[in-house]
JSON list of C-alpha atoms in Angstrom, two decimals:
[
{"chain": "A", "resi": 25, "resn": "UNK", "atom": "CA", "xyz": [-15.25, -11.75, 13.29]},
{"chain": "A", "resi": 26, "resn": "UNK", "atom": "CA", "xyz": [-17.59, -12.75, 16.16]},
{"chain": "A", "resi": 27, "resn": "UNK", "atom": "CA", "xyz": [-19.98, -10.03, 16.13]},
{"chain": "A", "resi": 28, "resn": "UNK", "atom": "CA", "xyz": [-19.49, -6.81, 15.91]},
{"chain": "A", "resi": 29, "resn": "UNK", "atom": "CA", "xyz": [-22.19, -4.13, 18.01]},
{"chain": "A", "resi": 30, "resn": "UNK", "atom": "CA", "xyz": [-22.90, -0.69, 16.52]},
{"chain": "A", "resi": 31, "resn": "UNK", "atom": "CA", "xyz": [-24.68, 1.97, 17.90]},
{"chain": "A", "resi": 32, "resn": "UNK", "atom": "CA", "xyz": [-25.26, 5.19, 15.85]},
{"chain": "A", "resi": 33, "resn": "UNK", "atom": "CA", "xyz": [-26.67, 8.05, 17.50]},
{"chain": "A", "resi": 34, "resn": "UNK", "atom": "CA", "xyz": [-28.15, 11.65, 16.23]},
{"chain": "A", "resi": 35, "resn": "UNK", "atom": "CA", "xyz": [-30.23, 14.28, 15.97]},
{"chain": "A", "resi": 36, "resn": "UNK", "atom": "CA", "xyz": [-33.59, 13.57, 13.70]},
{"chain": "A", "resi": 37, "resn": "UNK", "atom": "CA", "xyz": [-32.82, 14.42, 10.18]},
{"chain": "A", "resi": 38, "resn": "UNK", "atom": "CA", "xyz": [-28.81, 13.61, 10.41]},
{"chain": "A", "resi": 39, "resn": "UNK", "atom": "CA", "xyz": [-29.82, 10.03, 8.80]},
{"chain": "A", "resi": 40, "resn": "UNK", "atom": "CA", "xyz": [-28.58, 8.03, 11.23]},
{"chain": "A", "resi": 41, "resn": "UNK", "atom": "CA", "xyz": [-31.21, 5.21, 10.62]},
{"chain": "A", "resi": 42, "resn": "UNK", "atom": "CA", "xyz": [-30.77, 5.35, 7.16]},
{"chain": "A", "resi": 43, "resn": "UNK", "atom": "CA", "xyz": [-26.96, 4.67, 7.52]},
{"chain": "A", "resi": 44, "resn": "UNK", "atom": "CA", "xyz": [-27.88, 1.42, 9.98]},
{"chain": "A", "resi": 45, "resn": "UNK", "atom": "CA", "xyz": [-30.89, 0.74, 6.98]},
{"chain": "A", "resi": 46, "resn": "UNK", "atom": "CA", "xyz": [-28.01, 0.57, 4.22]},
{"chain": "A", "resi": 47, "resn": "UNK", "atom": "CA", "xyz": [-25.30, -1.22, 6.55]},
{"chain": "A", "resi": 48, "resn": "UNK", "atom": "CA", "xyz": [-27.50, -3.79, 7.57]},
{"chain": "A", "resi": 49, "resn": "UNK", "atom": "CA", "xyz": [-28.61, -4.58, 4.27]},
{"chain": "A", "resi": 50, "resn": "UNK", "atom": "CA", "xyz": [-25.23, -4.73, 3.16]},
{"chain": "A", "resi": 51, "resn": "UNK", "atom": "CA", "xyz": [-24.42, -7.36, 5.43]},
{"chain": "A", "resi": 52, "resn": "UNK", "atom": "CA", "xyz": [-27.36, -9.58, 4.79]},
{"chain": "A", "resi": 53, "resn": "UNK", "atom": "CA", "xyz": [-26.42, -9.20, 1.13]},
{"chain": "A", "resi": 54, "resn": "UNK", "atom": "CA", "xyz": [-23.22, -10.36, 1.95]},
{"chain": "A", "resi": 55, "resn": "UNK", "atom": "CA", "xyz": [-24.41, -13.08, 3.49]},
{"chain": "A", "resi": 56, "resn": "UNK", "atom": "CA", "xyz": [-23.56, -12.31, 7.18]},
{"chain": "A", "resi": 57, "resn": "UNK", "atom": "CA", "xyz": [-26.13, -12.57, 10.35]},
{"chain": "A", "resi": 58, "resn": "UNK", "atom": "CA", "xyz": [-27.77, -8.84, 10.81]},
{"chain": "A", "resi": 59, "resn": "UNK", "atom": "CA", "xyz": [-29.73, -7.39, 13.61]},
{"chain": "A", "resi": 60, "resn": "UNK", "atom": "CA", "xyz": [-30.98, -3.56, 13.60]},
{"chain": "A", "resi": 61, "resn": "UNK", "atom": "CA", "xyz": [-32.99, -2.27, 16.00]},
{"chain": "A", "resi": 62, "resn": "UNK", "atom": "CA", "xyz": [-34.05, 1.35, 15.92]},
{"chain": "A", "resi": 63, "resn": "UNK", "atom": "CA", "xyz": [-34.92, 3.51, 18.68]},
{"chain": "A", "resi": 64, "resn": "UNK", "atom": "CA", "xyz": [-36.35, 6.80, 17.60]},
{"chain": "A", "resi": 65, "resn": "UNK", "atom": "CA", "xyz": [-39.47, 9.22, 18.95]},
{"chain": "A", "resi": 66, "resn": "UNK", "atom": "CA", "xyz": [-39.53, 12.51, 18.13]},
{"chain": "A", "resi": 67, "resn": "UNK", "atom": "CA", "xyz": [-36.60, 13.03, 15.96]},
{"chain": "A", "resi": 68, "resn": "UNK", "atom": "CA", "xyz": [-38.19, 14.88, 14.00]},
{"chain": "A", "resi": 69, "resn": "UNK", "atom": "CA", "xyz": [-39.08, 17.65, 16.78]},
{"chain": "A", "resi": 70, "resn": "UNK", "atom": "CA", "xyz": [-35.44, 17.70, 17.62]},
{"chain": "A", "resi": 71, "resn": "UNK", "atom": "CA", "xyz": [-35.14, 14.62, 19.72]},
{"chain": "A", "resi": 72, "resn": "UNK", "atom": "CA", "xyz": [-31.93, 11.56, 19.65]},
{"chain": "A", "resi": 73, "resn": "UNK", "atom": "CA", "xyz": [-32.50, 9.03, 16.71]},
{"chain": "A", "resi": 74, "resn": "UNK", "atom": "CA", "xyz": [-30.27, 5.56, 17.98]},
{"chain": "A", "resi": 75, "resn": "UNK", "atom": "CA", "xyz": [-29.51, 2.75, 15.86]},
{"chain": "A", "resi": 76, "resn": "UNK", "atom": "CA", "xyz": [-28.74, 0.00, 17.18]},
{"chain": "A", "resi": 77, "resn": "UNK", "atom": "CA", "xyz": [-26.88, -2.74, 14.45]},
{"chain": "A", "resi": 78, "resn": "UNK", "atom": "CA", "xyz": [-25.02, -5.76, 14.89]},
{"chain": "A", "resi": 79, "resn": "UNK", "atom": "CA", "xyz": [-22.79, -7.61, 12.38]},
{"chain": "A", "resi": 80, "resn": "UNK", "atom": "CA", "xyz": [-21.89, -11.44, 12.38]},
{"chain": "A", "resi": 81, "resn": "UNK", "atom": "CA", "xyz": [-20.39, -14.30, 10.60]},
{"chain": "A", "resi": 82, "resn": "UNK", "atom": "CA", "xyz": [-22.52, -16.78, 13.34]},
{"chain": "A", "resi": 83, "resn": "UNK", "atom": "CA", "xyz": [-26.07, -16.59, 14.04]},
{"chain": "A", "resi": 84, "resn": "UNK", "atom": "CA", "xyz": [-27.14, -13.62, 16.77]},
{"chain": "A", "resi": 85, "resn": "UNK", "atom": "CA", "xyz": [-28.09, -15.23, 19.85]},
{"chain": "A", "resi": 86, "resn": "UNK", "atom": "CA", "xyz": [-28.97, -12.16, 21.97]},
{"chain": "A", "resi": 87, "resn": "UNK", "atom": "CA", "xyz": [-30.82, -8.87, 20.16]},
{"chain": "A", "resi": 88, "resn": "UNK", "atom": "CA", "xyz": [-30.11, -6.22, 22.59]},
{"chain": "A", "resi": 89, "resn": "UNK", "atom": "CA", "xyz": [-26.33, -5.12, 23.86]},
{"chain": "A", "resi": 90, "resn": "UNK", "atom": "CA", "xyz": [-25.58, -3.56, 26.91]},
{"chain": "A", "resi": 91, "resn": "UNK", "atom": "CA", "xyz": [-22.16, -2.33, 25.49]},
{"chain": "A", "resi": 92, "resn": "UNK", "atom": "CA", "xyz": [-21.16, -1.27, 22.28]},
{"chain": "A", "resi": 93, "resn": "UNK", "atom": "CA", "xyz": [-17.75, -1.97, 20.19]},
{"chain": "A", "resi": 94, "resn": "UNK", "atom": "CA", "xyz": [-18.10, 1.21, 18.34]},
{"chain": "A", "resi": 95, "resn": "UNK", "atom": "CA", "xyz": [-20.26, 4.02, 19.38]},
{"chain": "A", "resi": 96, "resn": "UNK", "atom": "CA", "xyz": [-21.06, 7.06, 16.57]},
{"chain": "A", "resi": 97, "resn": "UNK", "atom": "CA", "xyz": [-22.13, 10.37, 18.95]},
{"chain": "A", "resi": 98, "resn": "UNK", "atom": "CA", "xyz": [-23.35, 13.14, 15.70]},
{"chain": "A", "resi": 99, "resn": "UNK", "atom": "CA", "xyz": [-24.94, 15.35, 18.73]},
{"chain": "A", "resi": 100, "resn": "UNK", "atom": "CA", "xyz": [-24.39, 16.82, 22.01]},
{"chain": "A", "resi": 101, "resn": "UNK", "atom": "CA", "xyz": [-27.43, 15.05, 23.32]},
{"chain": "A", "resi": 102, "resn": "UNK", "atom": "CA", "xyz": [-26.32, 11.80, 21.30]},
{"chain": "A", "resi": 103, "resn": "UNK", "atom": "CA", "xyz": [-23.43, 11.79, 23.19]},
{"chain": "A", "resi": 104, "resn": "UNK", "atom": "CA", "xyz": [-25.35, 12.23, 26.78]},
{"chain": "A", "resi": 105, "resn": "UNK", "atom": "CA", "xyz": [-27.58, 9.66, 25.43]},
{"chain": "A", "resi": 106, "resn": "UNK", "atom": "CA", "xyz": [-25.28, 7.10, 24.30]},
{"chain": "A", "resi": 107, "resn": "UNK", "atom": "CA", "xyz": [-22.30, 7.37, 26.88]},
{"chain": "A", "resi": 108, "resn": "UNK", "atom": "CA", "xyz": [-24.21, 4.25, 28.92]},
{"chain": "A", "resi": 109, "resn": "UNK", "atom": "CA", "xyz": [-23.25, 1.69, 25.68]},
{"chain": "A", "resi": 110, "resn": "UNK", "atom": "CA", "xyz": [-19.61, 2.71, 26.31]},
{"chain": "A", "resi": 111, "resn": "UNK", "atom": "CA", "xyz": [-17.01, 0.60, 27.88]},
{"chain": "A", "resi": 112, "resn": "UNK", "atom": "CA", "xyz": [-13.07, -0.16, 28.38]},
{"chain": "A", "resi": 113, "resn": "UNK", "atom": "CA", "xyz": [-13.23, -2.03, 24.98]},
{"chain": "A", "resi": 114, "resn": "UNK", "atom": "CA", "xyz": [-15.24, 0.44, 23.13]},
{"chain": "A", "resi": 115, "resn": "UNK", "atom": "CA", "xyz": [-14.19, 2.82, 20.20]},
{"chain": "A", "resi": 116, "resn": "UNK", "atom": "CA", "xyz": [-15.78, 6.05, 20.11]},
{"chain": "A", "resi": 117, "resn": "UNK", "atom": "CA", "xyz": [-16.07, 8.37, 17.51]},
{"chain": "A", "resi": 118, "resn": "UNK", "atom": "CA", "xyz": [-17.45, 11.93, 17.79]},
{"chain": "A", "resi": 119, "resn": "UNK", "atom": "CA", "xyz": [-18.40, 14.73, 14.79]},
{"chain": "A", "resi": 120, "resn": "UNK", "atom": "CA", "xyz": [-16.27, 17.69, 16.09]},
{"chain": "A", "resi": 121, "resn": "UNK", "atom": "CA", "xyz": [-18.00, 19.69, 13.82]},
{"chain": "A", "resi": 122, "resn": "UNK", "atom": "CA", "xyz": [-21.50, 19.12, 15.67]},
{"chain": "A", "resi": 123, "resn": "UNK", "atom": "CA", "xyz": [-20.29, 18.28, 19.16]},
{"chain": "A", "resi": 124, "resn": "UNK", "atom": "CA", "xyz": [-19.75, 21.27, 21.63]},
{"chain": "A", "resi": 125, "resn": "UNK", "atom": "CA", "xyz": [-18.07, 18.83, 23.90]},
{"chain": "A", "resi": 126, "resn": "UNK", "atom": "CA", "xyz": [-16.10, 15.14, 23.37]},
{"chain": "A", "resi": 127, "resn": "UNK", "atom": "CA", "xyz": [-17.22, 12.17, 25.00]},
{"chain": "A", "resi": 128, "resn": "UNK", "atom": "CA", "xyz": [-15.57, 11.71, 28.33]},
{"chain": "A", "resi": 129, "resn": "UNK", "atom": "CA", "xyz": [-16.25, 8.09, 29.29]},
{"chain": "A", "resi": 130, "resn": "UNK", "atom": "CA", "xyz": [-13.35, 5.39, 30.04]},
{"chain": "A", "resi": 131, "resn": "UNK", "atom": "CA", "xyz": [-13.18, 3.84, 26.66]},
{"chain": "A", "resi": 132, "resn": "UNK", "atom": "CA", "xyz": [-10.04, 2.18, 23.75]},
{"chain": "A", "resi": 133, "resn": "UNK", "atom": "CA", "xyz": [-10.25, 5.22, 22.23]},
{"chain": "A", "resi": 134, "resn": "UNK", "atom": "CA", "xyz": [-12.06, 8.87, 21.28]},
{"chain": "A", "resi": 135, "resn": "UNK", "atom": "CA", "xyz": [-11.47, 10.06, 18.00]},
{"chain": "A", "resi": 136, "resn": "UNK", "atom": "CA", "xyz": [-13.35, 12.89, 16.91]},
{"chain": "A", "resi": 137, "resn": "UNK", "atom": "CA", "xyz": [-13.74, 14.11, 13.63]},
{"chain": "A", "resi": 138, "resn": "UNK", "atom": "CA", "xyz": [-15.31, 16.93, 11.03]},
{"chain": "A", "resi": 139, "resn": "UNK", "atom": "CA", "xyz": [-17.98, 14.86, 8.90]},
{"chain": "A", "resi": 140, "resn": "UNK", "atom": "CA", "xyz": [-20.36, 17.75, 8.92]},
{"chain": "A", "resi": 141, "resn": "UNK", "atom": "CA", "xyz": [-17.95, 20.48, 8.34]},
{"chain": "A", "resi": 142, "resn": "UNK", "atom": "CA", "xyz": [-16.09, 18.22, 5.26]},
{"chain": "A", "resi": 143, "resn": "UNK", "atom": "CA", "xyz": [-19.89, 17.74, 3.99]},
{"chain": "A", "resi": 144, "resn": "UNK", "atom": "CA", "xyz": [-21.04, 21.18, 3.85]},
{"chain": "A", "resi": 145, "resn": "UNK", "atom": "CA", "xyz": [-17.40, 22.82, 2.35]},
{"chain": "A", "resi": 146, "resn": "UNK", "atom": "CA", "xyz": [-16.59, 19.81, 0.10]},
{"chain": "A", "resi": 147, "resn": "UNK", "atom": "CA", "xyz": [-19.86, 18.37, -1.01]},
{"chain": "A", "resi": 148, "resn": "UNK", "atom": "CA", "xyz": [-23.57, 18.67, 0.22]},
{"chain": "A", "resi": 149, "resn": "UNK", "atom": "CA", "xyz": [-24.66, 18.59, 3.36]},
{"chain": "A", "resi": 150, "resn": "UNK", "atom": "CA", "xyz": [-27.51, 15.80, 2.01]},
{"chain": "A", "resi": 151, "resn": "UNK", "atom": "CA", "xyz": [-24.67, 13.80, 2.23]},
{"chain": "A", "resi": 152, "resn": "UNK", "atom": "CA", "xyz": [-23.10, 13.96, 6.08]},
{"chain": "A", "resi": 153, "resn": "UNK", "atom": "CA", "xyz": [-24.51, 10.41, 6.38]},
{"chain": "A", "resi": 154, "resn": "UNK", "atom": "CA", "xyz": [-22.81, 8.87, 3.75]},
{"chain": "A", "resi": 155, "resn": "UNK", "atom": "CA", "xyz": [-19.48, 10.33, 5.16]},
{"chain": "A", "resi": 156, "resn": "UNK", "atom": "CA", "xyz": [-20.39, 8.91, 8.53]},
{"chain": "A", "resi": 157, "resn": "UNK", "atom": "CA", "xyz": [-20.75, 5.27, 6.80]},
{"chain": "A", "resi": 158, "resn": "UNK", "atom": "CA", "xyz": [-17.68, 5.37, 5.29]},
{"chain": "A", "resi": 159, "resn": "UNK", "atom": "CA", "xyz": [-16.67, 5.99, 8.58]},
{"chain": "A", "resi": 160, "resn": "UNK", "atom": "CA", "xyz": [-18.14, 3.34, 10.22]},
{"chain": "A", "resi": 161, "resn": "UNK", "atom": "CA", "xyz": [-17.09, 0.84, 7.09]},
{"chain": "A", "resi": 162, "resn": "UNK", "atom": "CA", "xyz": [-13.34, 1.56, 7.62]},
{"chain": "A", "resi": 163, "resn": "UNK", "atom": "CA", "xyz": [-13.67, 1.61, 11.20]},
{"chain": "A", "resi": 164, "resn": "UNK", "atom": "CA", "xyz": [-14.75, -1.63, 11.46]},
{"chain": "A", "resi": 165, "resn": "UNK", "atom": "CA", "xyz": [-13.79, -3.71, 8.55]},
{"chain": "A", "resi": 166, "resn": "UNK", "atom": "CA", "xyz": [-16.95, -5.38, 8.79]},
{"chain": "A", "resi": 167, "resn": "UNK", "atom": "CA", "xyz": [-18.30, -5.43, 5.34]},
{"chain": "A", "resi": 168, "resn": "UNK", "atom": "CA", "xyz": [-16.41, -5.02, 1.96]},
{"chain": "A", "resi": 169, "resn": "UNK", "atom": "CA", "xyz": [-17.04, -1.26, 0.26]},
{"chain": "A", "resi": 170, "resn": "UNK", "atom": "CA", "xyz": [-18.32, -3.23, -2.56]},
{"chain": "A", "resi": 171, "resn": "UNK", "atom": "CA", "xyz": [-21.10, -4.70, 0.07]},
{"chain": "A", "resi": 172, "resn": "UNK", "atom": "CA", "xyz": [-21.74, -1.22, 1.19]},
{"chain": "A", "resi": 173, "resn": "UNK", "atom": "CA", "xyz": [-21.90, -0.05, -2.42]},
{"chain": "A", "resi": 174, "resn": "UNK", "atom": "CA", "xyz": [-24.47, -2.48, -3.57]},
{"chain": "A", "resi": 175, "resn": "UNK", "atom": "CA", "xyz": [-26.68, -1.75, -0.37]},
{"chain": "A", "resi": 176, "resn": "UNK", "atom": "CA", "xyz": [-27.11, 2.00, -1.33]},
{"chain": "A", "resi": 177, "resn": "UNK", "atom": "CA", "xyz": [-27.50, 1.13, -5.01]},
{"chain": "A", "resi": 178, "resn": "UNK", "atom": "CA", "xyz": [-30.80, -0.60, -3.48]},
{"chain": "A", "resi": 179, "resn": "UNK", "atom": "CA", "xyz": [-31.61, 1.56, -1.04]},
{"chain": "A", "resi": 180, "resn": "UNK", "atom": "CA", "xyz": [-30.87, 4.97, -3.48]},
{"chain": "A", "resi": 181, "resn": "UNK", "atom": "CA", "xyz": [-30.47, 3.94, -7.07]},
{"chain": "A", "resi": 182, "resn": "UNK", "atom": "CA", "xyz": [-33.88, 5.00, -7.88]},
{"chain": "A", "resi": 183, "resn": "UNK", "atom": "CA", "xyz": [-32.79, 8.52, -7.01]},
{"chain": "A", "resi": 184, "resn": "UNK", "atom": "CA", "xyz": [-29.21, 7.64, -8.61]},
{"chain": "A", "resi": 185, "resn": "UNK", "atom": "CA", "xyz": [-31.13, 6.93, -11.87]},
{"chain": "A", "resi": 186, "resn": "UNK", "atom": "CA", "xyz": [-32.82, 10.06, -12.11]},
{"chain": "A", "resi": 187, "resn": "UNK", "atom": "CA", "xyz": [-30.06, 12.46, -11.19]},
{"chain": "A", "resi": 188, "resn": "UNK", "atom": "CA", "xyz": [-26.83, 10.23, -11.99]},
{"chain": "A", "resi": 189, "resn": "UNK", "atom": "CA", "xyz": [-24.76, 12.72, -10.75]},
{"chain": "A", "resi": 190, "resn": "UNK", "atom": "CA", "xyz": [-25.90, 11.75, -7.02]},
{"chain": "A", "resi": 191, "resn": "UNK", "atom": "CA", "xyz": [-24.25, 8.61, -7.39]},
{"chain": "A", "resi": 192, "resn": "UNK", "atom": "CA", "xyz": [-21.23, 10.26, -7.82]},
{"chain": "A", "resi": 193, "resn": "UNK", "atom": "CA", "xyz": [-21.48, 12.45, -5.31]},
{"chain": "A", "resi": 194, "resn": "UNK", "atom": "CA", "xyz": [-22.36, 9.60, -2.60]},
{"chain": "A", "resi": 195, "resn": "UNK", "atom": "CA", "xyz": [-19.80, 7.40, -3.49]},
{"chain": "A", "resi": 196, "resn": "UNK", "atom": "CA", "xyz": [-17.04, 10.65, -3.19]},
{"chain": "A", "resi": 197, "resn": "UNK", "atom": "CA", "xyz": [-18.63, 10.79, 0.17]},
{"chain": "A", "resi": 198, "resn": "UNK", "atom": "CA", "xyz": [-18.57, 7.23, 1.26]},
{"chain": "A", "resi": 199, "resn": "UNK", "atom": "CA", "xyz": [-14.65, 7.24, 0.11]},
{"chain": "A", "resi": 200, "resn": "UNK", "atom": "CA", "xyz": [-13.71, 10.94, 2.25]},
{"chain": "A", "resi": 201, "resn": "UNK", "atom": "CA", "xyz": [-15.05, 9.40, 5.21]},
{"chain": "A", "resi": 202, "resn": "UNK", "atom": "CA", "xyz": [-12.70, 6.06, 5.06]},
{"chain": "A", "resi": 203, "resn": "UNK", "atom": "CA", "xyz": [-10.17, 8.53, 4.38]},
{"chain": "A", "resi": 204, "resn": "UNK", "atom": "CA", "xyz": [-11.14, 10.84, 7.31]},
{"chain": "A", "resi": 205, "resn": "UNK", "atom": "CA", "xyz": [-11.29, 8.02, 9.83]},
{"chain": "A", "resi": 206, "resn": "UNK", "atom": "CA", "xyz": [-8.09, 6.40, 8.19]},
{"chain": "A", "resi": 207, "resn": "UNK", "atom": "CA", "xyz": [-6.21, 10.06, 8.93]},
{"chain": "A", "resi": 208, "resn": "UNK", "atom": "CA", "xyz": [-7.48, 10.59, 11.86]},
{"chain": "A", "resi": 209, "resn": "UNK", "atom": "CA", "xyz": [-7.12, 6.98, 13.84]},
{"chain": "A", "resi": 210, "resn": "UNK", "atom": "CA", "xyz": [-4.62, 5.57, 11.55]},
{"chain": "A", "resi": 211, "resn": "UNK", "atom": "CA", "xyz": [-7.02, 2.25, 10.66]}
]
């Protein structure tokens, strides 16, 4: 792997930075070159949280990205946002389940799929986020789910300590989401 650029992109309150927080970490922890750079205002009034992460075995030479490999769009107005990062190499991926529209830049590939909807009727919404990592994990093959596993012990075993049966319940969400990318793009 050269480097891999991420962009996730949301509403406020859809956890996007927390997901860049936790995959970032994991890669450090893993010993691989890490770069996150948030870009947030407002979210919490409604407005686009962006996180910008990138993944390497080599040192980082340049912070900022014109162009994303994979793009995450968890919004209409994500997607407006974020369609400039997108380009013939890119992958993006799209929550159905949120989105009134689908991307429509030139891109490798759209694939869209129902994170929110599987959170809400299968598990908790509190846990969309988690689904979108898993996601992004088996997207990419960037970091091992054992990586990604010890990351969100750190970040969230405090609260996994105190209710153990969140632990649970966030792993069973970081697995459906490799599973829901895996059925929907065949990775």
């Amino acid at each position: 792997m050269a480097r891999t650029k991420i962009v996730l992109a949301g509403e406020g309150g859809q956890g996007v930075q927390s997901i860049a927080k936790i995959l970032v970490e994991a890669g450090y922890e893993a010993g691989k070159q890490v770069l996150y750079i948030p870009n947030f205002g407002v979210e919490q009034r409604g407005g686009v949280s962006i996180a910008f992460c990138q993944i390497a075995d080599e040192r980082i030479g340049e912070p900022r990205y014109s162009k994303g490999d994979i793009i995450i769009m968890l919004s209409d107005r994500a997607i407006d946002r974020c369609e400039t990062y997108v380009d013939e190499n890119s992958t993006v991926v799209y929550d159905t389940s949120v989105c009134s529209k689908k991307p429509t830049v030139k891109c490798k590939r759209v694939i869209g799929i129902d994170a929110n909807k599987i959170a809400n009727e299968k598990l908790s919404a509190r846990v969309f986020n988690i689904i979108i990592l898993g996601v992004l994990l088996a997207a990419t093959n960037v970091l091992e789910l054992s990586d990604i596993k010890n990351a969100m012990e750190m970040a969230l075993g405090k609260k996994f300590d105190a209710k153990p049966e969140l632990r649970e319940l966030n792993y069973k969400a970081l697995e459906m989401g490799m599973e829901l990318i895996k059925e929907k793009a065949g990775v």
